[in-house]
Amino acid sequence: FYLREQIGFVQQEPFLFNGTVRANLAYGDLSASHDQIEAVARAAQAHEFIQALPDGYDTWIGERGVKLSVGQKQRIAIARVLLK
């Protein structure tokens, strides 16, 4: 049973919610601090492009992440799984 808790799954075309980058990342752990969110974004190689967005982590990404490339969506999904 413990092994299942250590496994995460990221789809080829990940689902993102209509909201901010921060909210989409925090979905993995709703009680996560900004430092925890930034740490997993760095681990998923997403921090650099997130910082380049108009409002950084507070940028609205639209329904299903329409404002992001497929690769950027995948990086956010990977970070979300790491936060779990």
CSV table of N, CA and C in Angstrom, one decimal:
chain,number,residue,atom,x,y,z
A,1,PHE,N,0.8,-1.2,0.0
A,1,PHE,CA,0.0,0.0,0.0
A,1,PHE,C,0.9,1.3,0.0
A,2,TYR,N,2.0,1.2,0.7
A,2,TYR,CA,2.9,2.4,0.8
A,2,TYR,C,3.4,2.8,-0.6
A,3,LEU,N,3.7,1.8,-1.5
A,3,LEU,CA,4.2,2.0,-2.8
A,3,LEU,C,3.3,2.9,-3.6
A,4,ARG,N,2.0,2.6,-3.5
A,4,ARG,CA,1.0,3.4,-4.3
A,4,ARG,C,1.0,4.9,-4.0
A,5,GLU,N,1.3,5.2,-2.7
A,5,GLU,CA,1.4,6.6,-2.3
A,5,GLU,C,2.6,7.3,-2.9
A,6,GLN,N,3.6,6.5,-3.4
A,6,GLN,CA,4.8,7.1,-3.9
A,6,GLN,C,4.8,7.2,-5.5
A,7,ILE,N,3.7,6.8,-6.1
A,7,ILE,CA,3.6,6.8,-7.5
A,7,ILE,C,2.6,7.9,-8.0
A,8,GLY,N,3.0,8.7,-9.0
A,8,GLY,CA,2.2,9.7,-9.6
A,8,GLY,C,2.0,9.4,-11.1
A,9,PHE,N,1.0,10.0,-11.7
A,9,PHE,CA,0.7,9.8,-13.1
A,9,PHE,C,0.4,11.1,-13.8
A,10,VAL,N,1.1,11.4,-14.9
A,10,VAL,CA,0.9,12.6,-15.7
A,10,VAL,C,0.5,12.1,-17.1
A,11,GLN,N,-0.6,12.6,-17.6
A,11,GLN,CA,-1.0,12.2,-18.9
A,11,GLN,C,-0.3,13.0,-20.0
A,12,GLN,N,-0.3,12.5,-21.2
A,12,GLN,CA,0.3,13.2,-22.3
A,12,GLN,C,-0.3,14.5,-22.5
A,13,GLU,N,-1.6,14.6,-22.4
A,13,GLU,CA,-2.3,15.9,-22.5
A,13,GLU,C,-2.9,16.2,-21.2
A,14,PRO,N,-2.2,16.8,-20.2
A,14,PRO,CA,-2.7,17.0,-18.9
A,14,PRO,C,-3.9,18.0,-18.8
A,15,PHE,N,-4.7,17.8,-17.8
A,15,PHE,CA,-5.8,18.7,-17.6
A,15,PHE,C,-5.4,19.8,-16.7
A,16,LEU,N,-5.6,21.1,-17.1
A,16,LEU,CA,-5.4,22.2,-16.2
A,16,LEU,C,-6.7,22.9,-16.0
A,17,PHE,N,-6.8,23.6,-14.9
A,17,PHE,CA,-8.1,24.3,-14.5
A,17,PHE,C,-8.0,25.7,-14.9
A,18,ASN,N,-9.2,26.3,-15.1
A,18,ASN,CA,-9.2,27.8,-15.4
A,18,ASN,C,-8.9,28.5,-14.1
A,19,GLY,N,-7.7,29.0,-14.1
A,19,GLY,CA,-7.2,29.7,-12.9
A,19,GLY,C,-5.8,30.1,-13.0
A,20,THR,N,-5.1,30.4,-12.0
A,20,THR,CA,-3.7,30.8,-12.0
A,20,THR,C,-2.8,29.6,-12.1
A,21,VAL,N,-1.6,29.9,-12.4
A,21,VAL,CA,-0.6,28.8,-12.4
A,21,VAL,C,-0.4,28.3,-11.0
A,22,ARG,N,-0.4,29.2,-10.0
A,22,ARG,CA,-0.3,28.8,-8.6
A,22,ARG,C,-1.4,27.9,-8.2
A,23,ALA,N,-2.6,28.2,-8.5
A,23,ALA,CA,-3.8,27.4,-8.2
A,23,ALA,C,-3.7,26.0,-8.8
A,24,ASN,N,-3.2,26.0,-10.0
A,24,ASN,CA,-3.1,24.7,-10.7
A,24,ASN,C,-2.0,23.8,-10.1
A,25,LEU,N,-0.9,24.4,-9.7
A,25,LEU,CA,0.1,23.7,-9.0
A,25,LEU,C,-0.4,23.2,-7.6
A,26,ALA,N,-1.0,24.1,-6.9
A,26,ALA,CA,-1.4,23.8,-5.5
A,26,ALA,C,-2.5,22.8,-5.5
A,27,TYR,N,-3.1,22.5,-6.6
A,27,TYR,CA,-4.2,21.4,-6.6
A,27,TYR,C,-3.6,20.1,-6.1
A,28,GLY,N,-2.3,19.9,-6.2
A,28,GLY,CA,-1.6,18.7,-5.7
A,28,GLY,C,-1.6,18.6,-4.2
A,29,ASP,N,-1.6,19.8,-3.5
A,29,ASP,CA,-1.6,19.9,-2.1
A,29,ASP,C,-2.2,21.3,-1.7
A,30,LEU,N,-3.4,21.4,-1.4
A,30,LEU,CA,-4.1,22.6,-1.2
A,30,LEU,C,-3.5,23.5,0.0
A,31,SER,N,-2.7,22.8,0.8
A,31,SER,CA,-2.1,23.5,1.9
A,31,SER,C,-0.7,23.9,1.7
A,32,ALA,N,-0.2,23.8,0.4
A,32,ALA,CA,1.2,24.0,0.1
A,32,ALA,C,1.5,25.5,0.2
A,33,SER,N,2.7,25.8,0.7
A,33,SER,CA,3.2,27.2,0.8
A,33,SER,C,3.7,27.6,-0.6
A,34,HIS,N,4.0,28.9,-0.7
A,34,HIS,CA,4.6,29.5,-1.9
A,34,HIS,C,6.0,28.8,-2.2
A,35,ASP,N,6.7,28.7,-1.1
A,35,ASP,CA,8.1,28.1,-1.2
A,35,ASP,C,8.0,26.6,-1.7
A,36,GLN,N,7.0,25.9,-1.2
A,36,GLN,CA,6.8,24.5,-1.6
A,36,GLN,C,6.5,24.4,-3.1
A,37,ILE,N,5.6,25.3,-3.5
A,37,ILE,CA,5.1,25.4,-4.9
A,37,ILE,C,6.3,25.8,-5.8
A,38,GLU,N,7.1,26.7,-5.4
A,38,GLU,CA,8.2,27.1,-6.2
A,38,GLU,C,9.3,26.0,-6.3
A,39,ALA,N,9.4,25.3,-5.2
A,39,ALA,CA,10.4,24.2,-5.2
A,39,ALA,C,10.0,23.1,-6.2
A,40,VAL,N,8.8,22.7,-6.2
A,40,VAL,CA,8.4,21.7,-7.2
A,40,VAL,C,8.4,22.2,-8.6
A,41,ALA,N,8.1,23.5,-8.8
A,41,ALA,CA,8.2,24.1,-10.1
A,41,ALA,C,9.6,24.0,-10.6
A,42,ARG,N,10.6,24.3,-9.7
A,42,ARG,CA,12.0,24.2,-10.1
A,42,ARG,C,12.4,22.8,-10.4
A,43,ALA,N,11.9,21.8,-9.6
A,43,ALA,CA,12.2,20.4,-9.9
A,43,ALA,C,11.7,19.9,-11.2
A,44,ALA,N,10.5,20.5,-11.6
A,44,ALA,CA,9.9,20.1,-12.9
A,44,ALA,C,10.4,20.9,-14.1
A,45,GLN,N,11.4,21.8,-13.8
A,45,GLN,CA,11.9,22.7,-14.8
A,45,GLN,C,10.9,23.6,-15.4
A,46,ALA,N,10.0,24.1,-14.5
A,46,ALA,CA,8.9,25.0,-14.9
A,46,ALA,C,9.1,26.4,-14.4
A,47,HIS,N,9.9,26.6,-13.4
A,47,HIS,CA,10.0,27.9,-12.8
A,47,HIS,C,10.4,29.0,-13.8
A,48,GLU,N,11.4,28.7,-14.6
A,48,GLU,CA,11.8,29.7,-15.6
A,48,GLU,C,10.7,30.3,-16.5
A,49,PHE,N,10.0,29.4,-17.1
A,49,PHE,CA,8.9,29.9,-18.0
A,49,PHE,C,7.8,30.5,-17.2
A,50,ILE,N,7.5,30.0,-16.0
A,50,ILE,CA,6.5,30.6,-15.2
A,50,ILE,C,6.8,32.0,-14.8
A,51,GLN,N,8.1,32.3,-14.4
A,51,GLN,CA,8.6,33.6,-14.1
A,51,GLN,C,8.5,34.5,-15.3
A,52,ALA,N,8.6,34.0,-16.5
A,52,ALA,CA,8.5,34.8,-17.8
A,52,ALA,C,7.1,35.2,-18.2
A,53,LEU,N,6.1,34.5,-17.5
A,53,LEU,CA,4.7,34.8,-17.8
A,53,LEU,C,4.4,36.2,-17.3
A,54,PRO,N,3.3,36.9,-17.8
A,54,PRO,CA,3.1,38.3,-17.4
A,54,PRO,C,3.0,38.5,-15.9
A,55,ASP,N,2.3,37.6,-15.2
A,55,ASP,CA,2.1,37.8,-13.8
A,55,ASP,C,2.8,36.6,-13.0
A,56,GLY,N,3.7,36.0,-13.6
A,56,GLY,CA,4.4,34.9,-12.9
A,56,GLY,C,3.5,33.8,-12.5
A,57,TYR,N,3.6,33.4,-11.2
A,57,TYR,CA,2.7,32.4,-10.7
A,57,TYR,C,1.3,32.8,-10.6
A,58,ASP,N,1.0,34.1,-10.7
A,58,ASP,CA,-0.4,34.6,-10.6
A,58,ASP,C,-1.0,34.8,-11.9
A,59,THR,N,-0.4,34.3,-13.0
A,59,THR,CA,-0.9,34.4,-14.3
A,59,THR,C,-2.1,33.5,-14.5
A,60,TRP,N,-3.2,34.0,-15.1
A,60,TRP,CA,-4.4,33.2,-15.4
A,60,TRP,C,-4.1,32.4,-16.7
A,61,ILE,N,-4.3,31.2,-16.7
A,61,ILE,CA,-3.9,30.3,-17.9
A,61,ILE,C,-5.1,29.9,-18.7
A,62,GLY,N,-6.3,30.3,-18.3
A,62,GLY,CA,-7.4,29.9,-19.1
A,62,GLY,C,-7.9,28.5,-19.0
A,63,GLU,N,-9.0,28.2,-19.5
A,63,GLU,CA,-9.6,26.9,-19.4
A,63,GLU,C,-8.7,25.9,-20.1
A,64,ARG,N,-8.4,24.8,-19.4
A,64,ARG,CA,-7.5,23.7,-19.9
A,64,ARG,C,-6.1,24.2,-20.3
A,65,GLY,N,-5.7,25.4,-19.8
A,65,GLY,CA,-4.4,25.9,-20.0
A,65,GLY,C,-4.1,26.3,-21.4
A,66,VAL,N,-5.2,26.9,-22.1
A,66,VAL,CA,-5.1,27.3,-23.5
A,66,VAL,C,-4.0,28.3,-23.8
A,67,LYS,N,-3.5,29.0,-22.8
A,67,LYS,CA,-2.5,30.0,-23.0
A,67,LYS,C,-1.1,29.4,-22.9
A,68,LEU,N,-1.0,28.1,-22.7
A,68,LEU,CA,0.4,27.5,-22.6
A,68,LEU,C,0.6,26.5,-23.7
A,69,SER,N,1.9,26.2,-23.9
A,69,SER,CA,2.2,25.1,-24.9
A,69,SER,C,1.9,23.8,-24.2
A,70,VAL,N,1.9,22.7,-25.0
A,70,VAL,CA,1.7,21.4,-24.5
A,70,VAL,C,2.9,21.0,-23.5
A,71,GLY,N,4.1,21.4,-23.9
A,71,GLY,CA,5.2,21.1,-23.0
A,71,GLY,C,5.1,21.9,-21.6
A,72,GLN,N,4.6,23.1,-21.7
A,72,GLN,CA,4.5,23.9,-20.4
A,72,GLN,C,3.4,23.3,-19.6
A,73,LYS,N,2.3,22.8,-20.2
A,73,LYS,CA,1.2,22.2,-19.5
A,73,LYS,C,1.8,20.9,-18.8
A,74,GLN,N,2.6,20.1,-19.5
A,74,GLN,CA,3.1,18.9,-18.9
A,74,GLN,C,4.1,19.2,-17.8
A,75,ARG,N,4.8,20.3,-17.8
A,75,ARG,CA,5.7,20.7,-16.7
A,75,ARG,C,4.9,21.0,-15.5
A,76,ILE,N,3.8,21.8,-15.7
A,76,ILE,CA,3.0,22.1,-14.6
A,76,ILE,C,2.3,20.9,-14.0
A,77,ALA,N,1.9,19.9,-14.8
A,77,ALA,CA,1.3,18.7,-14.3
A,77,ALA,C,2.4,17.9,-13.6
A,78,ILE,N,3.6,17.8,-14.0
A,78,ILE,CA,4.7,17.1,-13.3
A,78,ILE,C,4.9,17.7,-12.0
A,79,ALA,N,4.9,19.1,-11.9
A,79,ALA,CA,5.1,19.8,-10.6
A,79,ALA,C,4.0,19.5,-9.7
A,80,ARG,N,2.8,19.4,-10.2
A,80,ARG,CA,1.6,19.1,-9.4
A,80,ARG,C,1.7,17.8,-8.7
A,81,VAL,N,2.2,16.8,-9.5
A,81,VAL,CA,2.3,15.4,-9.0
A,81,VAL,C,3.4,15.4,-8.0
A,82,LEU,N,4.5,16.1,-8.2
A,82,LEU,CA,5.6,16.2,-7.2
A,82,LEU,C,5.1,16.8,-5.9
A,83,LEU,N,4.2,17.7,-5.9
A,83,LEU,CA,3.7,18.3,-4.7
A,83,LEU,C,2.8,17.4,-3.9
A,84,LYS,N,2.2,16.4,-4.6
A,84,LYS,CA,1.4,15.4,-4.0
A,84,LYS,C,2.2,14.7,-2.9
